[in-house]
mmCIF file of C-alpha atoms in Angstrom:
data_model
loop_
_atom_site.group_PDB
_atom_site.id
_atom_site.type_symbol
_atom_site.label_atom_id
_atom_site.label_comp_id
_atom_site.label_asym_id
_atom_site.label_seq_id
_atom_site.Cartn_x
_atom_site.Cartn_y
_atom_site.Cartn_z
ATOM 1 C CA ASP A 1 6.392 -227.779 148.677
ATOM 2 C CA ARG A 2 8.038 -224.381 149.076
ATOM 3 C CA LYS A 3 11.779 -224.418 148.577
ATOM 4 C CA TYR A 4 12.548 -221.308 150.681
ATOM 5 C CA ALA A 5 10.975 -219.417 153.574
ATOM 6 C CA PHE A 6 12.060 -216.324 155.492
ATOM 7 C CA GLY A 7 10.657 -214.289 158.352
ATOM 8 C CA THR A 8 11.597 -211.454 160.689
ATOM 9 C CA GLN A 9 10.204 -209.905 163.840
ATOM 10 C CA ILE A 10 11.075 -206.803 165.850
ATOM 11 C CA GLU A 11 9.694 -206.140 169.325
ATOM 12 C CA HIS A 12 10.097 -203.574 172.078
ATOM 13 C CA TYR A 13 8.833 -203.692 175.651
ATOM 14 C CA GLY A 14 9.342 -200.502 177.660
ATOM 15 C CA ARG A 15 10.578 -200.392 181.255
ATOM 16 C CA ASP A 16 7.021 -199.785 182.516
ATOM 17 C CA PHE A 17 5.416 -202.575 180.443
ATOM 18 C CA GLN A 18 3.108 -204.890 182.398
ATOM 19 C CA MET A 19 1.121 -207.850 181.091
ATOM 20 C CA ASP A 20 -1.381 -208.972 183.711
ATOM 21 C CA THR A 21 -2.929 -211.750 181.642
ATOM 22 C CA GLY A 22 0.204 -213.174 180.050
ATOM 23 C CA PHE A 23 3.433 -214.911 180.886
ATOM 24 C CA TYR A 24 5.944 -212.462 179.390
ATOM 25 C CA ASN A 25 7.685 -210.849 182.330
ATOM 26 C CA ARG A 26 10.618 -209.067 180.684
ATOM 27 C CA ARG A 27 10.660 -205.292 180.495
ATOM 28 C CA GLY A 28 13.021 -202.728 178.970
ATOM 29 C CA MET A 29 13.858 -205.106 176.102
ATOM 30 C CA THR A 30 14.273 -204.364 172.410
ATOM 31 C CA SER A 31 15.067 -207.268 170.092
ATOM 32 C CA GLY A 32 14.793 -208.552 166.580
ATOM 33 C CA CYS A 33 14.931 -212.054 165.185
ATOM 34 C CA GLY A 34 15.199 -213.612 161.772
ATOM 35 C CA TYR A 35 14.412 -217.069 160.403
ATOM 36 C CA GLY A 36 15.394 -218.629 157.099
ATOM 37 C CA GLU A 37 14.978 -222.134 155.716
ATOM 38 C CA VAL A 38 15.771 -224.164 152.628
ATOM 39 C CA ASN A 39 13.861 -227.373 151.833
ATOM 40 C CA PHE A 40 15.084 -230.315 149.805
ATOM 41 C CA TYR A 41 12.759 -233.047 148.534
ATOM 42 C CA PRO A 42 13.686 -236.485 147.130
ATOM 43 C CA LYS A 43 13.298 -236.913 143.386
ATOM 44 C CA ASN A 44 10.944 -239.877 143.768
ATOM 45 C CA ALA A 45 8.946 -239.091 146.913
ATOM 46 C CA ASN A 46 6.630 -242.101 146.437
ATOM 47 C CA LYS A 47 9.472 -244.606 146.930
ATOM 48 C CA SER A 48 11.548 -242.722 149.512
ATOM 49 C CA VAL A 49 11.196 -243.078 153.295
ATOM 50 C CA LEU A 50 12.738 -239.599 153.593
ATOM 51 C CA LYS A 51 10.152 -237.004 152.524
ATOM 52 C CA ARG A 52 11.930 -233.702 153.209
ATOM 53 C CA VAL A 53 15.208 -232.242 154.473
ATOM 54 C CA ASN A 54 14.741 -228.834 156.056
ATOM 55 C CA VAL A 55 17.846 -226.766 156.869
ATOM 56 C CA PHE A 56 17.155 -223.604 158.837
ATOM 57 C CA THR A 57 18.660 -220.898 160.984
ATOM 58 C CA TRP A 58 17.095 -218.703 163.667
ATOM 59 C CA ASN A 59 18.933 -215.668 165.001
ATOM 60 C CA LYS A 60 18.080 -213.086 167.658
ATOM 61 C CA LEU A 61 19.783 -209.865 168.737
ATOM 62 C CA GLY A 62 18.590 -207.619 171.525
ATOM 63 C CA ARG A 63 19.326 -204.944 174.072
ATOM 64 C CA ASP A 64 18.163 -205.414 177.660
ATOM 65 C CA GLN A 65 18.025 -202.027 179.393
ATOM 66 C CA VAL A 66 17.068 -203.458 182.785
ATOM 67 C CA GLN A 67 19.970 -205.946 182.896
ATOM 68 C CA ASP A 68 22.270 -203.477 181.099
ATOM 69 C CA GLY A 69 23.572 -205.716 178.346
ATOM 70 C CA ASN A 70 23.209 -207.083 174.846
ATOM 71 C CA GLU A 71 21.660 -210.446 174.071
ATOM 72 C CA ARG A 72 22.265 -212.684 171.084
ATOM 73 C CA PHE A 73 21.406 -216.202 170.035
ATOM 74 C CA ASN A 74 22.204 -217.981 166.763
ATOM 75 C CA MET A 75 20.892 -221.439 165.928
ATOM 76 C CA ALA A 76 21.537 -223.714 162.967
ATOM 77 C CA ALA A 77 19.414 -226.829 162.551
ATOM 78 C CA VAL A 78 18.318 -229.612 160.267
ATOM 79 C CA ARG A 79 14.928 -231.364 160.270
ATOM 80 C CA LEU A 80 14.354 -234.666 158.534
ATOM 81 C CA ASN A 81 10.756 -235.650 157.777
ATOM 82 C CA PHE A 82 9.980 -239.315 157.147
ATOM 83 C CA THR A 83 6.960 -241.459 156.426
ATOM 84 C CA ARG A 84 4.722 -242.466 159.355
ATOM 85 C CA GLN A 85 4.739 -238.899 160.706
ATOM 86 C CA GLY A 86 8.373 -239.398 161.627
ATOM 87 C CA PHE A 87 10.829 -236.585 162.108
ATOM 88 C CA LEU A 88 14.285 -236.004 163.512
ATOM 89 C CA ARG A 89 15.552 -232.546 164.434
ATOM 90 C CA ILE A 90 19.138 -231.709 165.355
ATOM 91 C CA ASP A 91 20.154 -228.167 166.268
ATOM 92 C CA TYR A 92 22.969 -226.229 167.865
ATOM 93 C CA GLY A 93 22.632 -222.737 169.217
ATOM 94 C CA LEU A 94 25.112 -220.376 170.756
ATOM 95 C CA GLY A 95 24.818 -216.994 172.336
ATOM 96 C CA ARG A 96 24.853 -214.945 175.476
ATOM 97 C CA GLU A 97 22.416 -213.083 177.675
ATOM 98 C CA PRO A 98 22.765 -210.399 180.369
ATOM 99 C CA TRP A 99 21.606 -210.814 183.943
ATOM 100 C CA ALA A 100 22.392 -208.708 187.011
ATOM 101 C CA GLY A 101 25.132 -206.831 185.149
ATOM 102 C CA LEU A 102 26.884 -210.060 184.070
ATOM 103 C CA ARG A 103 26.889 -212.000 180.777
ATOM 104 C CA PHE A 104 25.996 -215.682 180.658
ATOM 105 C CA LYS A 105 26.373 -218.232 177.869
ATOM 106 C CA ASN A 106 23.282 -219.966 176.555
ATOM 107 C CA ASP A 107 24.900 -222.423 174.126
ATOM 108 C CA ARG A 108 22.871 -225.596 173.633
ATOM 109 C CA PHE A 109 22.804 -228.797 171.554
ATOM 110 C CA ARG A 110 19.403 -230.452 171.084
ATOM 111 C CA THR A 111 17.916 -233.350 169.242
ATOM 112 C CA GLN A 112 14.343 -234.614 169.167
ATOM 113 C CA GLY A 113 12.364 -237.147 167.200
ATOM 114 C CA ASN A 114 9.008 -238.797 166.779
ATOM 115 C CA VAL A 115 7.559 -241.702 164.816
ATOM 116 C CA GLN A 116 4.122 -243.298 164.462
ATOM 117 C CA LEU A 117 5.180 -246.959 164.188
ATOM 118 C CA TYR A 118 1.688 -248.373 163.970
ATOM 119 C CA ARG A 119 -1.769 -246.870 163.939
ATOM 120 C CA TRP A 120 -1.898 -247.504 167.673
ATOM 121 C CA LEU A 121 1.744 -246.849 168.766
ATOM 122 C CA SER A 122 3.869 -243.700 168.637
ATOM 123 C CA LEU A 123 7.367 -243.142 170.054
ATOM 124 C CA ASN A 124 9.167 -239.879 170.830
ATOM 125 C CA GLY A 125 12.409 -238.794 172.419
ATOM 126 C CA ASN A 126 14.638 -235.792 173.053
ATOM 127 C CA PHE A 127 18.082 -234.870 174.350
ATOM 128 C CA SER A 128 19.520 -231.481 175.276
ATOM 129 C CA ASN A 129 22.961 -230.470 176.551
ATOM 130 C CA GLY A 130 24.258 -226.979 177.239
ATOM 131 C CA TRP A 131 24.524 -224.063 179.628
ATOM 132 C CA SER A 132 21.839 -223.096 182.102
ATOM 133 C CA THR A 133 21.586 -220.020 184.320
ATOM 134 C CA PHE A 134 20.155 -219.657 187.802
ATOM 135 C CA TYR A 135 18.627 -216.163 187.681
ATOM 136 C CA ASP A 136 19.162 -215.018 191.253
ATOM 137 C CA PRO A 137 19.162 -211.201 191.505
ATOM 138 C CA VAL A 138 21.988 -211.198 194.082
ATOM 139 C CA ASN A 139 24.101 -214.274 193.336
ATOM 140 C CA PRO A 140 23.386 -215.679 189.834
ATOM 141 C CA PHE A 141 25.426 -218.620 188.622
ATOM 142 C CA GLN A 142 25.763 -220.822 185.577
ATOM 143 C CA GLY A 143 26.320 -224.513 185.073
ATOM 144 C CA LYS A 144 26.009 -227.291 182.536
ATOM 145 C CA SER A 145 22.540 -228.725 182.041
ATOM 146 C CA ARG A 146 21.656 -232.069 180.470
ATOM 147 C CA ASN A 147 18.091 -233.243 179.804
ATOM 148 C CA ALA A 148 16.768 -236.372 178.139
ATOM 149 C CA GLY A 149 13.330 -237.834 177.703
ATOM 150 C CA PHE A 150 11.373 -240.476 175.882
ATOM 151 C CA GLY A 151 7.774 -241.425 175.648
ATOM 152 C CA PHE A 152 5.252 -243.572 173.891
ATOM 153 C CA GLY A 153 1.569 -243.432 173.318
ATOM 154 C CA THR A 154 -0.997 -245.987 172.308
ATOM 155 C CA MET A 155 -4.221 -245.227 170.548
ATOM 156 C CA ALA A 156 -7.210 -247.490 170.993
ATOM 157 C CA PRO A 157 -7.775 -249.404 167.746
ATOM 158 C CA ARG A 158 -11.421 -249.999 168.707
ATOM 159 C CA ARG A 159 -14.005 -248.845 171.210
ATOM 160 C CA GLY A 160 -13.785 -250.184 174.754
ATOM 161 C CA THR A 161 -10.012 -250.724 174.886
ATOM 162 C CA VAL A 162 -7.571 -248.942 177.190
ATOM 163 C CA CYS A 163 -5.031 -246.374 175.944
ATOM 164 C CA CYS A 164 -1.693 -245.792 177.647
ATOM 165 C CA HIS A 165 0.540 -242.701 177.475
ATOM 166 C CA CYS A 166 3.944 -242.792 179.130
ATOM 167 C CA ALA A 167 6.655 -240.131 179.358
ATOM 168 C CA CYS A 168 9.975 -240.323 181.148
ATOM 169 C CA ALA A 169 12.382 -237.412 181.555
ATOM 170 C CA ALA A 170 15.725 -237.052 183.292
ATOM 171 C CA ALA A 171 17.607 -233.835 183.970
ATOM 172 C CA GLN A 172 20.948 -233.007 185.530
ATOM 173 C CA THR A 173 22.137 -229.515 186.438
ATOM 174 C CA ARG A 174 25.062 -228.645 188.694
ATOM 175 C CA ASN A 175 25.270 -232.064 190.396
ATOM 176 C CA ILE A 176 21.502 -232.191 190.919
ATOM 177 C CA SER A 177 19.686 -235.020 189.136
ATOM 178 C CA LYS A 178 15.929 -235.299 188.674
ATOM 179 C CA THR A 179 13.808 -238.010 187.074
ATOM 180 C CA ASN A 180 10.131 -237.676 186.210
ATOM 181 C CA ILE A 181 7.905 -240.531 185.008
ATOM 182 C CA ARG A 182 4.271 -240.006 184.035
ATOM 183 C CA VAL A 183 1.831 -242.722 183.005
ATOM 184 C CA GLY A 184 -1.778 -242.118 182.047
ATOM 185 C CA LEU A 185 -4.533 -244.556 181.161
ATOM 186 C CA THR A 186 -7.739 -243.645 179.381
ATOM 187 C CA ARG A 187 -10.635 -245.730 178.176
ATOM 188 C CA ALA A 188 -11.758 -245.270 174.591
#
C-alpha cells in the first residue's frame, strides 16, 4: 500500500571485464538508471474491479567506451491491477544506443496483460512495436520490429485430469515473419 517508490543503480564494467558464469557480455560500460513510481488506489477497494493504478518511469544513461558512444533510454508506463490476478501494462520507451561507431534508435511501444478467469483457466497476451538492431560488427542495420503473442493455461481442478498450456507468438522484422506455437500437456 505504498504510495511512492524510488530506486537508483550505478554500474561500471571495465574493458577487461569477463564473466565466465554469467550472460552479461558487455565491457567498457558505465551507466546509471533510476526508477520512480506513484500508486493510486480506489476509495472502496472491496467493491472495485480495479485494485491499483501504478504510474512509473525508468530511465538509463550510459557511456560505452568500446562502441564509442553514449546510451540513453527513457520509459514511461502505467500498470493497472485488477481482481483475479489481472493486470494490464502499457509503456513507451525511447532512446538510442551506440554500436560499431554508429547510433541506433531503440524506441518501443509495448503492452501486456494477464487474467485468471477461473481457478483452472488463465489468459495472457502481449504486443510490442519499435526499432530493432542487427548487431553485426561490420555491417549493422536497423529496422522496425513487431511482436505479438497470446497464451492460455489450464490448471487441473482435481487429481487425474490433464492440464494444457498453449502459447503462440508472431514476430516480424525487416520483411521476415516468424510464428511459434507451443502446446504442452501434463497430467495432474
